[in-house]
């Protein structure tokens, strides 16, 4: 188990000591590394960064329809957001979804993956497929089902009334707090199984001898989970945290399909508002582009913190 | 060995997939714009059209194609099905990226979105004022949607004329008839509604909470809009709007109006017989008729008038759509096709009325006998003749370019008012939301 | 015996989660056999309207063509994305350097902007290339995704570097190490990546809808959208369409989930 020291893995500190010229083999390997990245980097550059650059320019323009001019001052669209009550509300709502849903979902997914990874578990394929199912089901039927069961005369009220947990039917989708709760439940339902598969895949790369070693040391399943499994899954956990942060801050589907943003825009997400501004309302693409960049900056800041905390190589 | 096989399988799949893609995309870029040939050329014999709803608009197009083919045997229509939401996204994308070459010859457009699109993207449209289409053969309230600065951009098709469709059996249970609800005011309607609720336990109406459709129909019936002639929002200081919201609140409070949360629930409340009636565009009759067990139990009358408003009528509209000729069209052919069919063929309207329940906006079509035929589902009432007589009285609605902003803002205000907020404050906020969107 | 008893809560928990997950699928299957009116009344019992729903589904819509286009797009995307992104992810981790870490970070910015903002410039790009309506235009923007690259980069972190060193000693070329050592070991990661990529490509809606101007090339999500766009929605037929559209992802997952078995044993001999 002695780790082999790989020459080009040691980061070179430029400030310390005399500059060492890398060996030709190491240089060739570094070049190979760049060659590995090239196709993906070029594609992302053309397909994503070029349009992003144009969107950035657009965010400094005002005007309606296709007649756009540079704004005066240039940051006009960004300044405009400060007095946009609807946008400010969507920021709050989206952050609320993020704070509640992401931790709940990822912990549940991690627990489920750990249970399903047990080699002695029976009907593994069935459990896995069943729990993944929500992610595969078309949005159309999922939103229809959720709206139906949370309707005032729907299944949820029927059950709660039968159990005497509530006195009268609750208008789940008609009140701000409960409608937001339905959206969070919908997200949990749809994405927990999806995140679980990343953990399942990650668990397969864990060296089984480390788990056996922990067992020999007398650690129970819970301690093994926290002190052996979780640390080794850290790269995958970081991935899912970044992915769900990104997904939630750009959330559109649930807001658009489950509640249409209502009641009175209180469940609307930032991306849903962006869509309204661009394609439903009188089109204001300069403002829409500025909104997109605010979303980008918000995701980038959170992802940067997450990378800083979670992306250390030991 | 196994790895090699995996690799080969992967490569084979990739090649296969690539060749599939090549097949499916081969030559497609050439016919992308369909039959749309440039202006000024000789008239071709094919048109591409974007429209939605196969059972309604697309069916009507197919019938129009047949009608036109009688005189032009070589003529064909290439009909592309696109939902309204998707059509708007496509139009916006093409206009915003200035790729007008991908436009079809003709596209269908929601009346409520017409002003917005013409004002923002005039380059998408062809001005068809002098096309030979007799615009004076359509109700003025309907051509107004697609008229900007006195120029016509659309041929009206689907009428959004509002109807008050009622379950006669439920009314009977409460000791009432359709006549009791004809030519009345909303105050009278609410009194009768309480009677129905008491006797049958069923509310009169249902609608989606936060969607202002009912209120906007009331507003239009009173001859008012959310915008004035200059396009400024008139959400505050609008007596008709305030009166409509009061009536709406009163109905919800008294349990006469059932608020639901989605379109599915709204339709369900009708077809499952949970409400005594519904008020909406005549196109709602299509959904009503999916409840086959209710055949013969429905009747149609006009809307109650808003009390205390000068010029309040019993007629309104919701939705509806018109045909637009694109800037990339074979203009001569497109104009000739529309004049000869949707703006000139009684035969067409005689076919699509029974075939799809598509009620004409084109007034001469109403003279046809087909319109006075009794409808079995509606208890033998000749509802389409009635609808046409309603249509003539519908006041114009000034949508302006910011219709959707105003609609959403009013919807949010209503939600707040129903939650107990002061109406004047909530409407004031709605007004400033729209003003904010406009600056 | 005691250990058997300890298993009970685990299976109970799994059963509850599975029931909640399968419930809406059950509703979808049942609804596909019911009339529109029964679907709206939330009938939970199978009906006899399946054939009629199929007829009303196929009356106006070419389901076969839409399934074909969706399959081509999804398969093409999955194969290309897995190849391009896994090579890049491997490169980022195995040959990592501060500059490559920085580049990774920059590339990740690309997934943080809402697509609604970049769609129009992207459309312009493909229109200028004359690629409107082509399957490649649907696929190209989604084969190199920061998410997939990150997935392979993170997975490569647990790939033992001893193996790489040993292979280099044996004189294996760098690409061969990737192809012969990394790819087979990372089968679980490839399975997960294939599932999420296929699913995303299959359900992709906004971009195909815009770039496939001609609706002759429409995919399943577009077909379903057409179903909800009319005045009268036939909910029974809609649920049948939705059921058909959901099946491929479910089948692919069911087949690939078998790959979630330890990858280590296969390589460390």
mmCIF file of C-alpha atoms in Angstrom, chain C residues 75-233:
data_model
loop_
_atom_site.group_PDB
_atom_site.id
_atom_site.type_symbol
_atom_site.label_atom_id
_atom_site.label_comp_id
_atom_site.label_asym_id
_atom_site.label_seq_id
_atom_site.Cartn_x
_atom_site.Cartn_y
_atom_site.Cartn_z
ATOM 1 C CA UNK C 75 -27.439 7.578 -29.028
ATOM 2 C CA UNK C 76 -25.210 9.902 -31.034
ATOM 3 C CA UNK C 77 -24.929 12.322 -28.123
ATOM 4 C CA UNK C 78 -24.202 9.593 -25.576
ATOM 5 C CA UNK C 79 -21.487 7.878 -27.598
ATOM 6 C CA UNK C 80 -19.689 11.070 -28.591
ATOM 7 C CA UNK C 81 -20.064 12.692 -25.184
ATOM 8 C CA UNK C 82 -18.662 9.703 -23.338
ATOM 9 C CA UNK C 83 -15.624 9.523 -25.606
ATOM 10 C CA UNK C 84 -14.819 13.236 -25.708
ATOM 11 C CA UNK C 85 -15.580 14.010 -22.067
ATOM 12 C CA UNK C 86 -13.926 10.965 -20.517
ATOM 13 C CA UNK C 87 -10.700 11.597 -22.408
ATOM 14 C CA UNK C 88 -10.743 15.178 -21.172
ATOM 15 C CA UNK C 89 -11.616 14.263 -17.587
ATOM 16 C CA UNK C 90 -8.818 11.703 -17.551
ATOM 17 C CA UNK C 91 -6.418 14.282 -18.948
ATOM 18 C CA UNK C 92 -7.365 16.843 -16.327
ATOM 19 C CA UNK C 93 -6.729 14.480 -13.436
ATOM 20 C CA UNK C 94 -3.918 12.168 -14.482
ATOM 21 C CA UNK C 95 -1.783 14.941 -15.982
ATOM 22 C CA UNK C 96 -3.032 17.554 -13.575
ATOM 23 C CA UNK C 97 -1.127 20.781 -13.121
ATOM 24 C CA UNK C 98 -2.119 24.159 -11.708
ATOM 25 C CA UNK C 99 -2.802 25.433 -15.219
ATOM 26 C CA UNK C 100 -5.030 22.492 -16.040
ATOM 27 C CA UNK C 101 -6.901 22.965 -12.765
ATOM 28 C CA UNK C 102 -7.418 26.592 -13.738
ATOM 29 C CA UNK C 103 -8.680 25.598 -17.174
ATOM 30 C CA UNK C 104 -11.082 23.118 -15.575
ATOM 31 C CA UNK C 105 -12.440 25.919 -13.479
ATOM 32 C CA UNK C 106 -12.879 28.166 -16.513
ATOM 33 C CA UNK C 107 -14.636 25.411 -18.465
ATOM 34 C CA UNK C 108 -17.016 24.904 -15.564
ATOM 35 C CA UNK C 109 -18.201 28.485 -15.978
ATOM 36 C CA UNK C 110 -19.812 27.346 -19.217
ATOM 37 C CA UNK C 111 -22.424 25.293 -17.400
ATOM 38 C CA UNK C 112 -23.369 28.052 -15.036
ATOM 39 C CA UNK C 113 -25.198 30.287 -17.473
ATOM 40 C CA UNK C 114 -28.843 29.626 -18.298
ATOM 41 C CA UNK C 115 -29.237 28.253 -21.794
ATOM 42 C CA UNK C 116 -31.924 30.809 -22.603
ATOM 43 C CA UNK C 117 -29.143 33.419 -22.730
ATOM 44 C CA UNK C 118 -26.821 31.617 -25.126
ATOM 45 C CA UNK C 119 -29.402 29.966 -27.331
ATOM 46 C CA UNK C 120 -29.847 32.786 -29.807
ATOM 47 C CA UNK C 121 -26.123 33.367 -30.538
ATOM 48 C CA UNK C 122 -25.750 29.597 -30.842
ATOM 49 C CA UNK C 123 -28.614 29.460 -33.314
ATOM 50 C CA UNK C 124 -26.991 32.232 -35.321
ATOM 51 C CA UNK C 125 -23.744 30.255 -35.373
ATOM 52 C CA UNK C 126 -25.395 27.132 -36.767
ATOM 53 C CA UNK C 127 -27.500 29.122 -39.197
ATOM 54 C CA UNK C 128 -24.313 30.721 -40.553
ATOM 55 C CA UNK C 129 -22.847 27.241 -40.954
ATOM 56 C CA UNK C 130 -25.970 26.154 -42.848
ATOM 57 C CA UNK C 131 -26.663 23.478 -40.240
ATOM 58 C CA UNK C 132 -30.246 24.311 -39.322
ATOM 59 C CA UNK C 133 -32.334 21.103 -39.156
ATOM 60 C CA UNK C 134 -29.276 18.854 -38.966
ATOM 61 C CA UNK C 135 -28.847 16.182 -36.320
ATOM 62 C CA UNK C 136 -25.276 17.372 -35.782
ATOM 63 C CA UNK C 137 -26.512 20.792 -34.798
ATOM 64 C CA UNK C 138 -28.627 19.124 -32.128
ATOM 65 C CA UNK C 139 -25.734 17.056 -30.827
ATOM 66 C CA UNK C 140 -22.626 19.256 -31.119
ATOM 67 C CA UNK C 141 -23.403 21.677 -28.275
ATOM 68 C CA UNK C 142 -23.946 18.844 -25.775
ATOM 69 C CA UNK C 143 -21.113 16.400 -26.392
ATOM 70 C CA UNK C 144 -18.466 18.252 -24.402
ATOM 71 C CA UNK C 145 -20.132 19.189 -21.149
ATOM 72 C CA UNK C 146 -18.299 20.507 -18.098
ATOM 73 C CA UNK C 147 -20.423 18.248 -15.912
ATOM 74 C CA UNK C 148 -19.307 15.038 -17.626
ATOM 75 C CA UNK C 149 -15.697 16.157 -17.738
ATOM 76 C CA UNK C 150 -15.866 16.889 -14.033
ATOM 77 C CA UNK C 151 -17.446 13.490 -13.411
ATOM 78 C CA UNK C 152 -14.575 11.700 -15.131
ATOM 79 C CA UNK C 153 -12.013 13.962 -13.502
ATOM 80 C CA UNK C 154 -13.400 13.180 -10.059
ATOM 81 C CA UNK C 155 -13.583 9.462 -10.796
ATOM 82 C CA UNK C 156 -10.055 9.396 -12.129
ATOM 83 C CA UNK C 157 -8.935 10.615 -8.716
ATOM 84 C CA UNK C 158 -9.646 7.189 -7.241
ATOM 85 C CA UNK C 159 -7.909 5.453 -10.150
ATOM 86 C CA UNK C 160 -4.705 4.035 -8.654
ATOM 87 C CA UNK C 161 -1.658 5.780 -10.053
ATOM 88 C CA UNK C 162 0.376 2.642 -9.393
ATOM 89 C CA UNK C 163 -1.391 1.105 -12.337
ATOM 90 C CA UNK C 164 -0.391 3.967 -14.614
ATOM 91 C CA UNK C 165 3.207 3.797 -13.484
ATOM 92 C CA UNK C 166 3.316 0.057 -13.905
ATOM 93 C CA UNK C 167 1.880 0.334 -17.391
ATOM 94 C CA UNK C 168 4.423 2.988 -18.330
ATOM 95 C CA UNK C 169 7.193 0.652 -17.150
ATOM 96 C CA UNK C 170 5.732 -1.989 -19.431
ATOM 97 C CA UNK C 171 6.144 0.517 -22.272
ATOM 98 C CA UNK C 172 2.462 1.185 -22.854
ATOM 99 C CA UNK C 173 1.687 4.428 -24.734
ATOM 100 C CA UNK C 174 -0.244 7.107 -22.853
ATOM 101 C CA UNK C 175 -3.417 6.687 -24.868
ATOM 102 C CA UNK C 176 -3.248 2.926 -24.520
ATOM 103 C CA UNK C 177 -3.123 3.317 -20.750
ATOM 104 C CA UNK C 178 -6.320 5.319 -20.932
ATOM 105 C CA UNK C 179 -7.985 2.916 -23.312
ATOM 106 C CA UNK C 180 -6.829 -0.409 -21.894
ATOM 107 C CA UNK C 181 -6.568 0.381 -18.187
ATOM 108 C CA UNK C 182 -8.797 3.306 -17.330
ATOM 109 C CA UNK C 183 -11.851 2.594 -19.488
ATOM 110 C CA UNK C 184 -12.436 -0.972 -18.287
ATOM 111 C CA UNK C 185 -11.799 -0.095 -14.638
ATOM 112 C CA UNK C 186 -14.193 2.802 -14.739
ATOM 113 C CA UNK C 187 -17.127 0.782 -16.062
ATOM 114 C CA UNK C 188 -19.423 1.956 -13.218
ATOM 115 C CA UNK C 189 -18.586 5.588 -13.984
ATOM 116 C CA UNK C 190 -19.193 5.069 -17.695
ATOM 117 C CA UNK C 191 -22.530 3.434 -16.846
ATOM 118 C CA UNK C 192 -23.561 6.396 -14.693
ATOM 119 C CA UNK C 193 -22.356 8.843 -17.346
ATOM 120 C CA UNK C 194 -24.210 6.967 -20.085
ATOM 121 C CA UNK C 195 -27.432 7.012 -18.092
ATOM 122 C CA UNK C 196 -27.371 10.717 -17.322
ATOM 123 C CA UNK C 197 -26.231 11.694 -20.813
ATOM 124 C CA UNK C 198 -28.804 9.555 -22.543
ATOM 125 C CA UNK C 199 -31.501 10.875 -20.256
ATOM 126 C CA UNK C 200 -30.505 14.504 -20.767
ATOM 127 C CA UNK C 201 -30.274 14.047 -24.546
ATOM 128 C CA UNK C 202 -33.560 12.171 -24.702
ATOM 129 C CA UNK C 203 -35.399 14.852 -22.743
ATOM 130 C CA UNK C 204 -33.580 17.793 -24.311
ATOM 131 C CA UNK C 205 -36.266 20.128 -25.516
ATOM 132 C CA UNK C 206 -35.485 23.801 -25.930
ATOM 133 C CA UNK C 207 -32.484 23.504 -28.245
ATOM 134 C CA UNK C 208 -33.829 20.767 -30.576
ATOM 135 C CA UNK C 209 -37.088 22.652 -30.802
ATOM 136 C CA UNK C 210 -35.308 25.780 -31.952
ATOM 137 C CA UNK C 211 -32.673 24.293 -34.258
ATOM 138 C CA UNK C 212 -35.006 21.730 -35.850
ATOM 139 C CA UNK C 213 -37.076 24.371 -37.598
ATOM 140 C CA UNK C 214 -38.735 21.818 -39.805
ATOM 141 C CA UNK C 215 -41.082 19.766 -37.655
ATOM 142 C CA UNK C 216 -40.552 16.713 -39.880
ATOM 143 C CA UNK C 217 -37.535 16.106 -37.651
ATOM 144 C CA UNK C 218 -39.423 16.383 -34.388
ATOM 145 C CA UNK C 219 -38.394 14.356 -31.338
ATOM 146 C CA UNK C 220 -40.558 12.724 -28.661
ATOM 147 C CA UNK C 221 -40.538 15.667 -26.225
ATOM 148 C CA UNK C 222 -41.693 17.907 -29.080
ATOM 149 C CA UNK C 223 -44.436 15.440 -29.960
ATOM 150 C CA UNK C 224 -45.610 15.415 -26.351
ATOM 151 C CA UNK C 225 -45.545 19.180 -26.288
ATOM 152 C CA UNK C 226 -47.779 19.205 -29.380
ATOM 153 C CA UNK C 227 -50.206 17.083 -27.450
ATOM 154 C CA UNK C 228 -50.624 19.678 -24.760
ATOM 155 C CA UNK C 229 -50.871 22.622 -27.135
ATOM 156 C CA UNK C 230 -54.418 22.182 -28.421
ATOM 157 C CA UNK C 231 -57.736 23.416 -27.125
ATOM 158 C CA UNK C 232 -58.819 19.904 -26.180
ATOM 159 C CA UNK C 233 -56.215 17.776 -24.436
#
